[in-house]
XYZ file of C-alpha atoms in Angstrom:
378
model
C -43.318 25.159 -31.603
C -40.383 27.274 -32.791
C -37.346 25.502 -34.348
C -35.226 28.695 -33.844
C -32.090 27.473 -31.799
C -32.802 28.325 -28.169
C -29.930 29.393 -25.719
C -28.124 26.112 -24.743
C -27.664 25.148 -21.143
C -24.103 24.172 -20.199
C -23.284 22.125 -17.109
C -20.471 19.987 -15.864
C -20.706 16.157 -16.605
C -18.730 15.622 -13.528
C -20.971 17.575 -11.333
C -23.938 15.873 -12.917
C -22.442 12.515 -12.128
C -21.949 13.545 -8.518
C -25.056 15.308 -7.514
C -27.446 14.169 -10.287
C -28.288 15.365 -13.650
C -31.229 17.561 -12.860
C -29.556 19.125 -9.886
C -26.714 20.089 -12.056
C -28.993 21.713 -14.774
C -30.892 23.553 -12.025
C -27.763 24.806 -10.277
C -26.479 26.286 -13.718
C -29.850 27.912 -14.330
C -29.837 29.610 -10.932
C -26.272 30.702 -11.417
C -27.215 32.524 -14.641
C -30.231 33.994 -12.893
C -28.203 35.164 -10.158
C -25.912 37.169 -12.439
C -28.977 38.839 -14.197
C -31.134 39.669 -11.194
C -31.114 42.306 -8.380
C -28.804 40.950 -5.465
C -29.412 41.822 -1.838
C -26.951 40.824 0.913
C -28.177 39.014 3.988
C -25.924 37.406 6.501
C -22.997 37.727 4.156
C -24.936 35.792 1.470
C -26.094 37.015 -1.911
C -29.908 36.544 -2.260
C -32.026 36.810 -5.453
C -35.727 36.494 -6.083
C -36.864 34.477 -9.009
C -40.536 34.010 -10.252
C -41.496 30.503 -10.631
C -42.943 31.102 -14.116
C -39.532 32.392 -15.385
C -37.802 29.359 -14.118
C -40.515 27.295 -16.008
C -39.846 29.393 -18.926
C -36.008 28.606 -18.723
C -36.642 24.960 -18.184
C -40.000 24.033 -20.041
C -39.229 20.298 -19.527
C -39.965 20.438 -15.890
C -43.114 21.025 -13.857
C -43.412 23.007 -10.682
C -43.244 20.058 -8.562
C -39.974 18.816 -10.346
C -38.345 22.251 -9.632
C -39.410 22.140 -5.886
C -37.934 18.601 -5.629
C -34.674 19.436 -7.225
C -34.258 22.613 -5.141
C -34.938 20.559 -2.019
C -32.135 18.180 -3.188
C -29.769 21.003 -3.533
C -30.812 22.449 -0.023
C -30.165 18.883 1.472
C -26.729 18.808 0.083
C -25.878 22.013 1.675
C -25.412 23.778 -1.825
C -28.524 25.989 -1.938
C -30.628 27.885 0.510
C -34.134 28.906 -0.599
C -37.478 29.884 0.676
C -40.803 30.125 -1.059
C -42.858 33.401 -1.451
C -46.402 33.817 -2.750
C -48.033 37.243 -3.536
C -51.192 37.664 -5.454
C -51.157 34.097 -6.622
C -47.619 34.635 -7.937
C -45.079 32.133 -6.587
C -41.431 33.000 -6.470
C -38.275 31.634 -4.747
C -35.784 33.513 -2.654
C -32.505 31.660 -3.104
C -28.715 32.024 -2.486
C -25.703 29.742 -2.619
C -24.314 28.598 0.657
C -21.057 30.433 0.328
C -20.232 31.052 4.077
C -17.376 28.477 4.226
C -15.625 29.401 0.919
C -12.550 31.424 0.335
C -12.954 34.875 -1.324
C -10.934 33.986 -4.290
C -13.376 31.054 -5.159
C -16.646 32.975 -4.439
C -15.406 35.995 -6.491
C -13.949 34.482 -9.375
C -14.708 36.200 -12.669
C -17.667 34.442 -14.230
C -16.943 35.126 -17.865
C -13.365 33.974 -17.466
C -14.503 30.808 -15.852
C -16.906 30.156 -18.706
C -14.235 30.527 -21.216
C -11.982 28.073 -19.424
C -14.862 25.683 -19.204
C -15.537 25.910 -22.931
C -11.818 25.465 -23.724
C -11.837 22.326 -21.312
C -14.926 20.804 -22.912
C -13.585 21.264 -26.593
C -10.073 19.803 -25.710
C -10.781 17.167 -23.147
C -11.768 14.794 -25.781
C -8.452 15.048 -27.435
C -6.508 14.365 -24.168
C -5.017 10.909 -23.665
C -4.892 8.851 -20.381
C -1.924 9.800 -18.349
C -0.526 9.137 -14.931
C -0.611 11.801 -12.168
C 2.360 14.122 -11.798
C 3.969 14.850 -8.495
C 3.200 18.618 -8.682
C -0.330 17.981 -9.746
C -2.990 20.530 -8.470
C -6.530 21.081 -9.267
C -7.630 23.919 -11.565
C -9.906 26.871 -10.726
C -12.869 25.359 -12.361
C -12.410 21.991 -10.384
C -12.329 23.990 -7.080
C -15.476 25.833 -8.305
C -17.220 22.633 -8.922
C -16.394 21.469 -5.377
C -17.508 24.920 -4.105
C -20.890 24.383 -5.810
C -21.175 21.107 -3.949
C -20.590 22.818 -0.682
C -17.065 21.609 -0.042
C -14.869 24.169 1.829
C -11.841 25.525 -0.068
C -9.745 24.384 2.860
C -11.001 21.011 3.029
C -10.374 20.521 -0.807
C -6.766 21.683 -0.604
C -6.147 19.405 2.250
C -7.012 16.401 0.192
C -4.406 17.216 -2.545
C -1.227 15.700 -0.911
C -2.937 12.278 -0.116
C -4.692 12.107 -3.404
C -1.460 12.552 -5.305
C 0.500 10.155 -3.251
C -2.160 7.570 -3.397
C -2.432 7.621 -7.275
C 1.368 8.167 -7.773
C 1.985 4.914 -5.843
C -0.488 2.917 -8.027
C 0.923 4.451 -11.096
C -2.504 4.341 -12.865
C -3.425 6.389 -15.918
C -6.640 8.427 -16.044
C -8.336 10.464 -18.704
C -9.355 13.209 -16.239
C -7.679 13.453 -12.858
C -9.836 16.494 -11.917
C -13.059 14.419 -12.390
C -11.339 11.638 -10.259
C -10.398 14.310 -7.621
C -13.837 15.899 -7.473
C -15.583 12.498 -6.877
C -13.081 11.561 -4.188
C -13.068 14.816 -2.351
C -16.899 14.855 -2.366
C -16.983 11.436 -0.972
C -14.533 12.396 1.907
C -16.581 15.537 2.561
C -19.741 13.765 2.915
C -18.003 11.132 5.249
C -16.616 14.070 7.348
C -19.863 15.838 7.510
C -21.538 12.669 8.610
C -18.847 11.985 11.325
C -19.153 15.797 12.578
C -23.010 15.215 12.715
C -22.444 12.027 14.743
C -20.116 13.910 17.104
C -22.709 16.682 17.754
C -25.280 13.985 18.844
C -22.638 12.487 21.238
C -23.457 13.286 24.921
C -22.237 12.332 28.367
C -24.350 10.015 30.534
C -25.975 12.176 33.321
C -27.518 11.295 36.626
C -31.029 11.749 35.209
C -30.561 9.568 32.217
C -33.132 6.892 31.480
C -33.462 4.474 28.548
C -35.959 5.371 25.703
C -39.386 3.774 25.423
C -37.944 1.730 22.449
C -35.038 0.400 24.355
C -37.462 -0.715 27.186
C -39.780 -2.282 24.674
C -36.949 -4.197 23.088
C -35.938 -5.571 26.329
C -39.301 -6.292 28.124
C -41.596 -7.070 25.154
C -39.270 -8.423 22.509
C -36.616 -9.844 24.904
C -39.135 -11.079 27.625
C -37.013 -9.593 30.402
C -38.645 -8.748 33.652
C -39.330 -5.062 33.797
C -38.112 -4.663 37.326
C -34.806 -6.231 36.237
C -34.443 -3.772 33.580
C -35.141 -0.888 35.948
C -32.691 -2.231 38.585
C -29.925 -2.160 36.060
C -30.241 1.532 35.304
C -28.376 2.825 38.416
C -25.386 0.741 37.909
C -25.237 1.445 34.159
C -25.270 5.317 35.004
C -22.665 4.936 37.865
C -20.172 3.091 35.387
C -20.346 5.334 32.403
C -20.769 8.638 34.204
C -17.616 8.005 36.163
C -15.714 7.040 32.770
C -16.900 10.363 31.313
C -17.318 8.851 27.752
C -19.243 10.575 24.999
C -21.852 8.527 23.033
C -24.812 8.735 20.726
C -25.820 5.154 21.373
C -26.453 4.936 25.080
C -29.689 3.092 24.446
C -27.930 0.402 22.553
C -25.195 0.076 25.162
C -27.931 -0.273 27.913
C -29.878 -2.965 25.888
C -26.505 -5.079 25.569
C -25.748 -4.501 29.278
C -29.119 -5.868 30.442
C -29.314 -8.749 27.778
C -25.743 -10.174 29.008
C -26.884 -10.092 32.585
C -30.294 -11.496 31.899
C -28.704 -14.461 30.093
C -26.728 -15.390 33.201
C -29.402 -14.656 35.603
C -31.948 -17.081 33.503
C -29.386 -19.877 34.089
C -29.397 -19.424 37.711
C -33.229 -19.546 37.980
C -33.449 -22.762 36.054
C -31.043 -24.434 38.285
C -33.275 -23.764 41.384
C -36.901 -24.614 41.163
C -37.892 -25.685 44.731
C -38.559 -23.069 47.311
C -36.563 -23.520 50.595
C -35.403 -21.445 53.484
C -31.830 -20.101 53.680
C -29.068 -21.948 55.717
C -26.410 -20.512 58.034
C -23.679 -21.661 55.695
C -25.422 -20.465 52.549
C -23.144 -19.077 49.806
C -24.065 -17.554 46.454
C -23.398 -19.413 43.108
C -20.323 -18.347 41.198
C -22.585 -17.247 38.461
C -23.838 -14.499 40.797
C -20.280 -12.794 40.655
C -20.148 -13.264 37.011
C -23.366 -11.083 36.661
C -22.039 -8.603 39.131
C -18.731 -8.394 37.166
C -20.773 -7.474 34.155
C -22.603 -4.775 36.152
C -19.027 -3.480 37.123
C -19.787 -4.282 40.910
C -16.855 -5.323 43.138
C -16.817 -8.799 44.448
C -15.465 -7.623 47.778
C -18.540 -5.265 48.069
C -20.916 -8.237 47.603
C -19.009 -10.437 50.149
C -19.404 -7.693 52.833
C -23.066 -7.711 52.436
C -23.413 -11.600 52.651
C -23.466 -11.851 56.364
C -26.381 -9.390 56.989
C -28.282 -10.798 54.129
C -28.057 -14.419 55.486
C -28.917 -13.085 59.118
C -32.111 -11.252 57.935
C -33.529 -14.241 55.957
C -32.756 -16.651 58.752
C -34.882 -14.595 61.096
C -37.422 -14.071 58.389
C -37.901 -17.706 57.740
C -39.077 -17.197 54.218
C -38.522 -19.706 51.547
C -37.118 -18.763 47.970
C -36.742 -20.833 44.825
C -33.305 -18.992 44.195
C -31.406 -17.330 47.066
C -28.749 -16.579 44.416
C -30.962 -14.389 42.492
C -32.269 -12.723 45.653
C -28.801 -11.785 46.808
C -27.996 -10.626 43.309
C -30.794 -8.236 43.487
C -29.850 -7.222 46.948
C -26.202 -6.354 46.028
C -27.253 -4.343 43.016
C -29.597 -2.217 44.875
C -27.131 -1.544 47.784
C -24.361 -0.775 45.132
C -26.481 1.890 43.679
C -27.493 3.228 47.179
C -23.893 3.248 48.424
C -22.162 4.786 45.407
C -24.744 7.125 43.971
C -25.278 10.526 45.400
C -28.660 12.345 45.040
C -29.843 10.522 41.920
C -33.672 10.513 41.570
C -34.802 7.343 39.461
C -38.012 8.564 37.896
C -39.427 4.954 37.387
C -39.112 4.359 41.196
C -39.863 7.773 42.456
C -37.393 7.510 45.039
C -33.775 9.067 45.953
C -30.638 7.103 46.701
C -28.500 8.419 49.335
C -24.827 7.630 50.217
C -24.417 5.532 53.222
C -21.025 6.570 54.881
C -20.406 3.314 56.757
C -21.314 1.154 53.623
C -24.025 -0.824 55.380
C -27.729 -1.149 54.779
C -29.983 1.339 56.994
C -31.917 -0.339 59.661
C -35.031 1.676 58.626
C -34.863 0.504 55.104
C -33.688 -3.192 55.662
C -37.070 -4.846 54.804
C -37.415 -2.716 51.706
C -33.814 -3.260 50.562
C -34.058 -7.059 51.052
C -37.446 -7.690 49.447
C -38.544 -4.837 47.216
C -38.165 -6.436 43.737
C -40.313 -9.160 42.203
C -37.653 -10.346 39.690
C -35.493 -11.871 42.325
C -38.423 -13.617 44.279
């Protein structure tokens, strides 16, 4: 082992506190390698090739797996782009810094000048005392460069200055380094903005062919012990309501689970009240809780009342007995609401198509199916 002083590795303490010590060290090593290797331009980015053995020589305190892990972390943070290559058992890395969103003045700053300023800053920062932020405070070039290394766009960083200054001016707090505080807060806001953007990219409108995922069905049927036919019958009304609203969401499954659970709670209460099968009477009226469930399903009460006479007539002629006529009527209304409002929706779980009925009445050909097709209401 040689005791001759080796070349020192300089890195930003603030950057290390933000992205991790190892990542900050690796970032500095890669920056130095980029300035001493042949560069090729691809898609507007500066790419360099670095052999793994060279990187291990620069950082003998790491193993190959360590380097791969830290490079992957930098890539996940949007700071670094890289790909592995292996030729004749020699492993190397093609890498580039993600500079697409940066302003030219940030990405082309003179490196030696930046290093001089960093050295001056490191030697004098310990002598600076805590002070409150000034009204005309602005981050320095090195501060913006560190944010650039984190993947923060130049525009975003500058947009945060007014609110940052106003916030800390109002609190009149003294800090040792406002640039360090600025980097941490801008980085946190950048991550929050990126997360929100990713969430918005996942948001979609509800379409006619939407179906809940298997996980959502399992939560309702297996975990919630809700009848599977009840769950399936709730799909058309759910689609109708949210499709017409035109809302965007990335959590349609969660909304559907809540939608079904609320209805099932009221439905279960109705079935507990009626236990003895009996035929329907001419003066039969549904329980008020039926309309509560229909309201949850966004189905008009007037629509349900219009269907009541034909429902009673059919079951008077049929002569069958039911333990709960209210749940039977609820099922019938929900089915007719889907048939009457939906145009050309194919429900994959049923394998049948709902068609619009211009008169708003059940079709004679399908009356038996419409009135007695679902097991959960029997």
